Amino acid sequence: MFFIPAIASIALSVLVIYRYILYPIFLSPLSKVPNAHPSSAVSPAWILWTRFKKRENSAVHGAHKKYGSVIRLAPNEISVNCVDGGIRTIYSGGFDRHEWYFGLFANYGLPNLVSIGPSKPHSVRRRMLSNIYSKSQLFSSPELHAISQTVIYDRLLPIIQPVGKSKILDVVELFYAVNMDFTSGYLFGLTNGTNFLHDEKERREWLGLYQSRKDYAFWQPELPNFTASLAKIGIHVVPKRIHAVTKTIEAWCLSMCDAADHCLTSKPADRYDPTSEPVVYKQLKTALTNDRSKIPPTPLSLPPSEHNLRLSVAAEMLDHIIAGFETSGITSTYLVHELSSRPDLQARLRAELLTLSPPLLYPSSTQAQELPSLKALDALPLLHAIIMETLRLYPPAATGQFRVTPSGTSTTLDSFTDIPPGTRVSAQAYCLHRNEDVFPEPETWRAERWLEGRARKDGESQGGGEDEKMRWFWAFGSGGRMCIGSNFAMHGLKLIAAAIYTNYTTRIVDDTGIEQMENFIAGPKGNKLIIAFERV
């Protein structure tokens, strides 16, 4: 009788050793994949700690350099750093997004383009919106033209314009503001969106609320069950005040949605004003109204008075706001930082910008402040190269883009076969953009690399030809879930840079803390960059 518990205990111990040690180290299909850390085969502790300490990019990049293009981060997670057999397989293959995204990016408890997991509903939602973010639509959009003209000439340039010899500004906050005004203007209409460039009090209050959530962004996406269990016993690793901040931001977005809706329903049908037209809001609400089966059910936790159509549209709009303002603000910051130490390149850029007709001169010698053709602006090679190199070295979303291998079949990544269904897989722009064969001296910002070998495909001498560089360029992702707003982002980045360097030179006053963080969306560690603007 006394032997039965002993035998059961031994059997259980053997099972535990087999399941959590022997199988993952020796028998799992992933056992062939090099471990990023000695513990990776048996525990996710190393990668979780690395993410918690915000060191994921550099740690994973170092492991790839040491062990190759495919590495194991945890018992059921791998990272890839190659195009063929890597990002092409994962991101063009329709792999579903990992639930991590819903934990971090769901708004009002509802999914949006970023947080929808399965590929099919994501494709349905994306088709509702993709045309209004296409390059052809943006170039011909009277709404975007009106927004651009107002934001640049009436808001941004008057702030930068020096009263005396120079004007000193913190450009991190400035670029967050201008990109928020651009983004919210296109979503809701300029008259219904933000005016962060002028409203300093609201801008700083909102940015303070938004930034306060970042220190707690690890818990819910990475350890949702653990986080919920601790909360049930009164331990809140995400403080209640952070949940209150989220509610405040959601209410703020709803107010702009309601203003846009009022604008649509109250204006006469024959009265059109491009500055008040809520382009994105109108498009999505119309699509969901016409097919209500595409509206996700409202979470039970929401008050019954909240309508699921209203919240579903708001969830998508808040996603576009967050994705739009911060990423572009970070890129503009690093662009100005790099150019500010290169006066010769500033002069070359200004010479190119002055070929636009009309140039973006401020104040204008004529009464009307007109914009050049957006198509002509987009075609400027040096400006494009400067932005591409900034996005390469400082991708604002540089960390892993998580997917799950499909059910019912095994997956091959690079030379590793039989990767089982349900494996968490990812690639990083940070690592892809540091391939020394494609981008020689990858830690050096050098815009000229995007002007070299534009017709070459051999990848020799100065690094990869244009095609090869573009294969490895991943600032906006790739495949069916590539950033839907990439064309909109590039337009804003080019217009802001063109407006600044047509009229001013810049120099660094204080760049303490300019090093890039390793968050999912990563700006400067010091959250500031002090720049002096001087009239040309």
GROMACS .gro file of N, CA and C in nm, residues 88-192:
model
  315
   88ARG      N    1   0.916   3.613  -4.582
   88ARG     CA    2   0.824   3.581  -4.692
   88ARG      C    3   0.730   3.468  -4.655
   89THR      N    4   0.781   3.368  -4.588
   89THR     CA    5   0.698   3.255  -4.547
   89THR      C    6   0.596   3.297  -4.443
   90ILE      N    7   0.641   3.373  -4.345
   90ILE     CA    8   0.554   3.407  -4.231
   90ILE      C    9   0.453   3.516  -4.267
   91TYR      N   10   0.502   3.625  -4.323
   91TYR     CA   11   0.417   3.744  -4.336
   91TYR      C   12   0.344   3.752  -4.469
   92SER      N   13   0.391   3.677  -4.569
   92SER     CA   14   0.315   3.667  -4.694
   92SER      C   15   0.236   3.537  -4.698
   93GLY      N   16   0.249   3.457  -4.595
   93GLY     CA   17   0.183   3.327  -4.592
   93GLY      C   18   0.053   3.324  -4.515
   94GLY      N   19   0.007   3.440  -4.471
   94GLY     CA   20  -0.122   3.445  -4.403
   94GLY      C   21  -0.123   3.390  -4.263
   95PHE      N   22  -0.007   3.386  -4.196
   95PHE     CA   23  -0.005   3.340  -4.057
   95PHE      C   24  -0.088   3.436  -3.971
   96ASP      N   25  -0.164   3.382  -3.879
   96ASP     CA   26  -0.244   3.466  -3.789
   96ASP      C   27  -0.154   3.541  -3.692
   97ARG      N   28  -0.203   3.657  -3.650
   97ARG     CA   29  -0.131   3.731  -3.546
   97ARG      C   30  -0.148   3.663  -3.411
   98HIS      N   31  -0.044   3.673  -3.332
   98HIS     CA   32  -0.048   3.619  -3.196
   98HIS      C   33  -0.143   3.702  -3.111
   99GLU      N   34  -0.202   3.640  -3.008
   99GLU     CA   35  -0.296   3.710  -2.919
   99GLU      C   36  -0.230   3.825  -2.844
  100TRP      N   37  -0.098   3.832  -2.847
  100TRP     CA   38  -0.023   3.943  -2.786
  100TRP      C   39  -0.079   4.077  -2.830
  101TYR      N   40  -0.117   4.089  -2.957
  101TYR     CA   41  -0.163   4.217  -3.010
  101TYR      C   42  -0.294   4.262  -2.946
  102PHE      N   43  -0.384   4.167  -2.923
  102PHE     CA   44  -0.510   4.205  -2.861
  102PHE      C   45  -0.486   4.255  -2.719
  103GLY      N   46  -0.391   4.194  -2.650
  103GLY     CA   47  -0.360   4.238  -2.514
  103GLY      C   48  -0.308   4.380  -2.508
  104LEU      N   49  -0.239   4.423  -2.613
  104LEU     CA   50  -0.179   4.556  -2.610
  104LEU      C   51  -0.260   4.661  -2.685
  105PHE      N   52  -0.328   4.621  -2.793
  105PHE     CA   53  -0.385   4.721  -2.884
  105PHE      C   54  -0.536   4.718  -2.896
  106ALA      N   55  -0.606   4.630  -2.828
  106ALA     CA   56  -0.752   4.634  -2.833
  106ALA      C   57  -0.801   4.762  -2.765
  107ASN      N   58  -0.896   4.829  -2.826
  107ASN     CA   59  -0.955   4.950  -2.768
  107ASN      C   60  -1.102   4.925  -2.739
  108TYR      N   61  -1.150   4.971  -2.624
  108TYR     CA   62  -1.288   4.950  -2.582
  108TYR      C   63  -1.320   4.799  -2.573
  109GLY      N   64  -1.216   4.717  -2.558
  109GLY     CA   65  -1.236   4.573  -2.556
  109GLY      C   66  -1.267   4.513  -2.691
  110LEU      N   67  -1.249   4.590  -2.798
  110LEU     CA   68  -1.283   4.544  -2.933
  110LEU      C   69  -1.159   4.537  -3.021
  111PRO      N   70  -1.160   4.448  -3.121
  111PRO     CA   71  -1.045   4.436  -3.211
  111PRO      C   72  -1.042   4.547  -3.314
  112ASN      N   73  -0.924   4.569  -3.371
  112ASN     CA   74  -0.904   4.664  -3.479
  112ASN      C   75  -0.801   4.604  -3.574
  113LEU      N   76  -0.760   4.680  -3.674
  113LEU     CA   77  -0.669   4.624  -3.774
  113LEU      C   78  -0.541   4.568  -3.712
  114VAL      N   79  -0.489   4.633  -3.609
  114VAL     CA   80  -0.366   4.585  -3.547
  114VAL      C   81  -0.392   4.462  -3.461
  115SER      N   82  -0.503   4.460  -3.389
  115SER     CA   83  -0.523   4.354  -3.289
  115SER      C   84  -0.607   4.237  -3.336
  116ILE      N   85  -0.667   4.244  -3.455
  116ILE     CA   86  -0.740   4.128  -3.507
  116ILE      C   87  -0.641   4.014  -3.530
  117GLY      N   88  -0.669   3.897  -3.474
  117GLY     CA   89  -0.577   3.785  -3.488
  117GLY      C   90  -0.589   3.710  -3.619
  118PRO      N   91  -0.706   3.649  -3.647
  118PRO     CA   92  -0.721   3.569  -3.769
  118PRO      C   93  -0.708   3.652  -3.896
  119SER      N   94  -0.653   3.591  -3.999
  119SER     CA   95  -0.625   3.665  -4.122
  119SER      C   96  -0.751   3.705  -4.199
  120LYS      N   97  -0.853   3.618  -4.200
  120LYS     CA   98  -0.971   3.646  -4.283
  120LYS      C   99  -1.046   3.771  -4.237
  121PRO      N  100  -1.085   3.782  -4.108
  121PRO     CA  101  -1.153   3.906  -4.068
  121PRO      C  102  -1.064   4.029  -4.081
  122HIS      N  103  -0.933   4.010  -4.066
  122HIS     CA  104  -0.843   4.123  -4.088
  122HIS      C  105  -0.849   4.170  -4.233
  123SER      N  106  -0.850   4.076  -4.326
  123SER     CA  107  -0.857   4.112  -4.468
  123SER      C  108  -0.987   4.185  -4.500
  124VAL      N  109  -1.096   4.140  -4.440
  124VAL     CA  110  -1.225   4.206  -4.462
  124VAL      C  111  -1.220   4.350  -4.414
  125ARG      N  112  -1.168   4.371  -4.294
  125ARG     CA  113  -1.159   4.508  -4.240
  125ARG      C  114  -1.063   4.592  -4.323
  126ARG      N  115  -0.952   4.535  -4.363
  126ARG     CA  116  -0.854   4.612  -4.439
  126ARG      C  117  -0.911   4.659  -4.573
  127ARG      N  118  -0.990   4.574  -4.638
  127ARG     CA  119  -1.048   4.613  -4.766
  127ARG      C  120  -1.144   4.730  -4.752
  128MET      N  121  -1.202   4.746  -4.634
  128MET     CA  122  -1.291   4.859  -4.611
  128MET      C  123  -1.218   4.993  -4.616
  129LEU      N  124  -1.087   4.989  -4.589
  129LEU     CA  125  -1.013   5.114  -4.569
  129LEU      C  126  -0.896   5.134  -4.664
  130SER      N  127  -0.852   5.030  -4.732
  130SER     CA  128  -0.726   5.038  -4.805
  130SER      C  129  -0.726   5.143  -4.914
  131ASN      N  130  -0.839   5.166  -4.981
  131ASN     CA  131  -0.838   5.259  -5.093
  131ASN      C  132  -0.810   5.403  -5.050
  132ILE      N  133  -0.856   5.441  -4.930
  132ILE     CA  134  -0.836   5.581  -4.889
  132ILE      C  135  -0.693   5.607  -4.841
  133TYR      N  136  -0.615   5.500  -4.825
  133TYR     CA  137  -0.473   5.516  -4.790
  133TYR      C  138  -0.382   5.485  -4.909
  134SER      N  139  -0.438   5.460  -5.026
  134SER     CA  140  -0.356   5.433  -5.143
  134SER      C  141  -0.287   5.561  -5.188
  135LYS      N  142  -0.173   5.545  -5.254
  135LYS     CA  143  -0.097   5.662  -5.297
  135LYS      C  144  -0.176   5.746  -5.397
  136SER      N  145  -0.243   5.683  -5.491
  136SER     CA  146  -0.319   5.758  -5.590
  136SER      C  147  -0.432   5.838  -5.526
  137GLN      N  148  -0.498   5.778  -5.427
  137GLN     CA  149  -0.606   5.849  -5.358
  137GLN      C  150  -0.551   5.967  -5.277
  138LEU      N  151  -0.440   5.947  -5.209
  138LEU     CA  152  -0.382   6.054  -5.129
  138LEU      C  153  -0.338   6.170  -5.217
  139PHE      N  154  -0.274   6.141  -5.329
  139PHE     CA  155  -0.225   6.248  -5.417
  139PHE      C  156  -0.338   6.333  -5.474
  140SER      N  157  -0.454   6.272  -5.492
  140SER     CA  158  -0.566   6.346  -5.553
  140SER      C  159  -0.669   6.393  -5.450
  141SER      N  160  -0.642   6.370  -5.322
  141SER     CA  161  -0.740   6.400  -5.218
  141SER      C  162  -0.747   6.549  -5.186
  142PRO      N  163  -0.862   6.614  -5.211
  142PRO     CA  164  -0.875   6.755  -5.171
  142PRO      C  165  -0.870   6.772  -5.020
  143GLU      N  166  -0.915   6.670  -4.947
  143GLU     CA  167  -0.912   6.678  -4.801
  143GLU      C  168  -0.768   6.679  -4.751
  144LEU      N  169  -0.685   6.588  -4.802
  144LEU     CA  170  -0.546   6.584  -4.757
  144LEU      C  171  -0.472   6.711  -4.799
  145HIS      N  172  -0.504   6.764  -4.915
  145HIS     CA  173  -0.441   6.889  -4.959
  145HIS      C  174  -0.476   7.002  -4.863
  146ALA      N  175  -0.604   7.012  -4.826
  146ALA     CA  176  -0.647   7.118  -4.734
  146ALA      C  177  -0.585   7.101  -4.596
  147ILE      N  178  -0.580   6.976  -4.548
  147ILE     CA  179  -0.518   6.949  -4.418
  147ILE      C  180  -0.370   6.987  -4.421
  148SER      N  181  -0.300   6.944  -4.525
  148SER     CA  182  -0.156   6.970  -4.536
  148SER      C  183  -0.129   7.120  -4.541
  149GLN      N  184  -0.207   7.192  -4.616
  149GLN     CA  185  -0.187   7.336  -4.630
  149GLN      C  186  -0.207   7.407  -4.496
  150THR      N  187  -0.312   7.369  -4.425
  150THR     CA  188  -0.341   7.433  -4.296
  150THR      C  189  -0.237   7.397  -4.191
  151VAL      N  190  -0.205   7.269  -4.180
  151VAL     CA  191  -0.112   7.225  -4.075
  151VAL      C  192   0.027   7.284  -4.098
  152ILE      N  193   0.073   7.287  -4.222
  152ILE     CA  194   0.207   7.338  -4.251
  152ILE      C  195   0.213   7.489  -4.240
  153TYR      N  196   0.127   7.559  -4.312
  153TYR     CA  197   0.140   7.705  -4.323
  153TYR      C  198   0.077   7.782  -4.207
  154ASP      N  199  -0.031   7.730  -4.151
  154ASP     CA  200  -0.101   7.803  -4.044
  154ASP      C  201  -0.061   7.759  -3.904
  155ARG      N  202  -0.004   7.639  -3.891
  155ARG     CA  203   0.027   7.588  -3.757
  155ARG      C  204   0.176   7.565  -3.736
  156LEU      N  205   0.240   7.484  -3.821
  156LEU     CA  206   0.378   7.443  -3.794
  156LEU      C  207   0.478   7.555  -3.819
  157LEU      N  208   0.481   7.610  -3.939
  157LEU     CA  209   0.586   7.706  -3.973
  157LEU      C  210   0.580   7.834  -3.890
  158PRO      N  211   0.462   7.887  -3.854
  158PRO     CA  212   0.462   8.003  -3.763
  158PRO      C  213   0.526   7.974  -3.628
  159ILE      N  214   0.519   7.850  -3.581
  159ILE     CA  215   0.582   7.814  -3.453
  159ILE      C  216   0.733   7.812  -3.467
  160ILE      N  217   0.782   7.759  -3.580
  160ILE     CA  218   0.926   7.746  -3.601
  160ILE      C  219   0.991   7.879  -3.635
  161GLN      N  220   0.918   7.966  -3.702
  161GLN     CA  221   0.974   8.091  -3.754
  161GLN      C  222   1.044   8.171  -3.643
  162PRO      N  223   1.175   8.196  -3.656
  162PRO     CA  224   1.247   8.271  -3.553
  162PRO      C  225   1.204   8.418  -3.550
  163VAL      N  226   1.198   8.471  -3.428
  163VAL     CA  227   1.175   8.616  -3.413
  163VAL      C  228   1.307   8.689  -3.433
  164GLY      N  229   1.415   8.636  -3.378
  164GLY     CA  230   1.548   8.693  -3.397
  164GLY      C  231   1.631   8.605  -3.487
  165LYS      N  232   1.752   8.573  -3.440
  165LYS     CA  233   1.843   8.493  -3.521
  165LYS      C  234   1.801   8.348  -3.529
  166SER      N  235   1.750   8.293  -3.418
  166SER     CA  236   1.714   8.151  -3.418
  166SER      C  237   1.598   8.126  -3.323
  167LYS      N  238   1.538   8.008  -3.339
  167LYS     CA  239   1.429   7.963  -3.253
  167LYS      C  240   1.467   7.826  -3.200
  168ILE      N  241   1.464   7.810  -3.066
  168ILE     CA  242   1.504   7.684  -3.004
  168ILE      C  243   1.379   7.611  -2.956
  169LEU      N  244   1.365   7.485  -3.000
  169LEU     CA  245   1.245   7.408  -2.971
  169LEU      C  246   1.281   7.264  -2.936
  170ASP      N  247   1.195   7.202  -2.854
  170ASP     CA  248   1.201   7.057  -2.833
  170ASP      C  249   1.122   6.994  -2.946
  171VAL      N  250   1.191   6.929  -3.039
  171VAL     CA  251   1.122   6.880  -3.157
  171VAL      C  252   1.048   6.748  -3.134
  172VAL      N  253   1.080   6.675  -3.028
  172VAL     CA  254   1.004   6.552  -3.001
  172VAL      C  255   0.857   6.587  -2.980
  173GLU      N  256   0.831   6.680  -2.891
  173GLU     CA  257   0.693   6.723  -2.866
  173GLU      C  258   0.633   6.790  -2.989
  174LEU      N  259   0.713   6.870  -3.059
  174LEU     CA  260   0.666   6.939  -3.179
  174LEU      C  261   0.621   6.840  -3.285
  175PHE      N  262   0.701   6.736  -3.307
  175PHE     CA  263   0.669   6.640  -3.413
  175PHE      C  264   0.555   6.546  -3.373
  176TYR      N  265   0.542   6.516  -3.245
  176TYR     CA  266   0.424   6.443  -3.202
  176TYR      C  267   0.299   6.527  -3.232
  177ALA      N  268   0.307   6.656  -3.206
  177ALA     CA  269   0.192   6.744  -3.225
  177ALA      C  270   0.153   6.755  -3.372
  178VAL      N  271   0.251   6.780  -3.459
  178VAL     CA  272   0.218   6.800  -3.600
  178VAL      C  273   0.164   6.671  -3.661
  179ASN      N  274   0.218   6.557  -3.622
  179ASN     CA  275   0.168   6.432  -3.677
  179ASN      C  276   0.033   6.394  -3.618
  180MET      N  277   0.004   6.432  -3.495
  180MET     CA  278  -0.129   6.412  -3.440
  180MET      C  279  -0.231   6.496  -3.517
  181ASP      N  280  -0.196   6.621  -3.547
  181ASP     CA  281  -0.288   6.706  -3.621
  181ASP      C  282  -0.312   6.654  -3.763
  182PHE      N  283  -0.206   6.607  -3.828
  182PHE     CA  284  -0.221   6.545  -3.960
  182PHE      C  285  -0.314   6.425  -3.953
  183THR      N  286  -0.284   6.334  -3.861
  183THR     CA  287  -0.357   6.207  -3.855
  183THR      C  288  -0.503   6.229  -3.817
  184SER      N  289  -0.528   6.302  -3.710
  184SER     CA  290  -0.666   6.323  -3.667
  184SER      C  291  -0.743   6.403  -3.770
  185GLY      N  292  -0.675   6.493  -3.843
  185GLY     CA  293  -0.742   6.569  -3.948
  185GLY      C  294  -0.793   6.480  -4.059
  186TYR      N  295  -0.714   6.380  -4.097
  186TYR     CA  296  -0.757   6.291  -4.205
  186TYR      C  297  -0.863   6.193  -4.155
  187LEU      N  298  -0.855   6.153  -4.029
  187LEU     CA  299  -0.954   6.061  -3.974
  187LEU      C  300  -1.089   6.128  -3.956
  188PHE      N  301  -1.088   6.246  -3.892
  188PHE     CA  302  -1.212   6.307  -3.845
  188PHE      C  303  -1.248   6.439  -3.916
  189GLY      N  304  -1.158   6.491  -3.997
  189GLY     CA  305  -1.176   6.626  -4.050
  189GLY      C  306  -1.098   6.723  -3.965
  190LEU      N  307  -1.037   6.820  -4.028
  190LEU     CA  308  -0.950   6.913  -3.956
  190LEU      C  309  -1.024   6.987  -3.846
  191THR      N  310  -1.150   7.022  -3.871
  191THR     CA  311  -1.226   7.097  -3.771
  191THR      C  312  -1.273   7.010  -3.655
  192ASN      N  313  -1.268   6.878  -3.671
  192ASN     CA  314  -1.313   6.787  -3.566
  192ASN      C  315  -1.197   6.718  -3.495
   0.00000   0.00000   0.00000
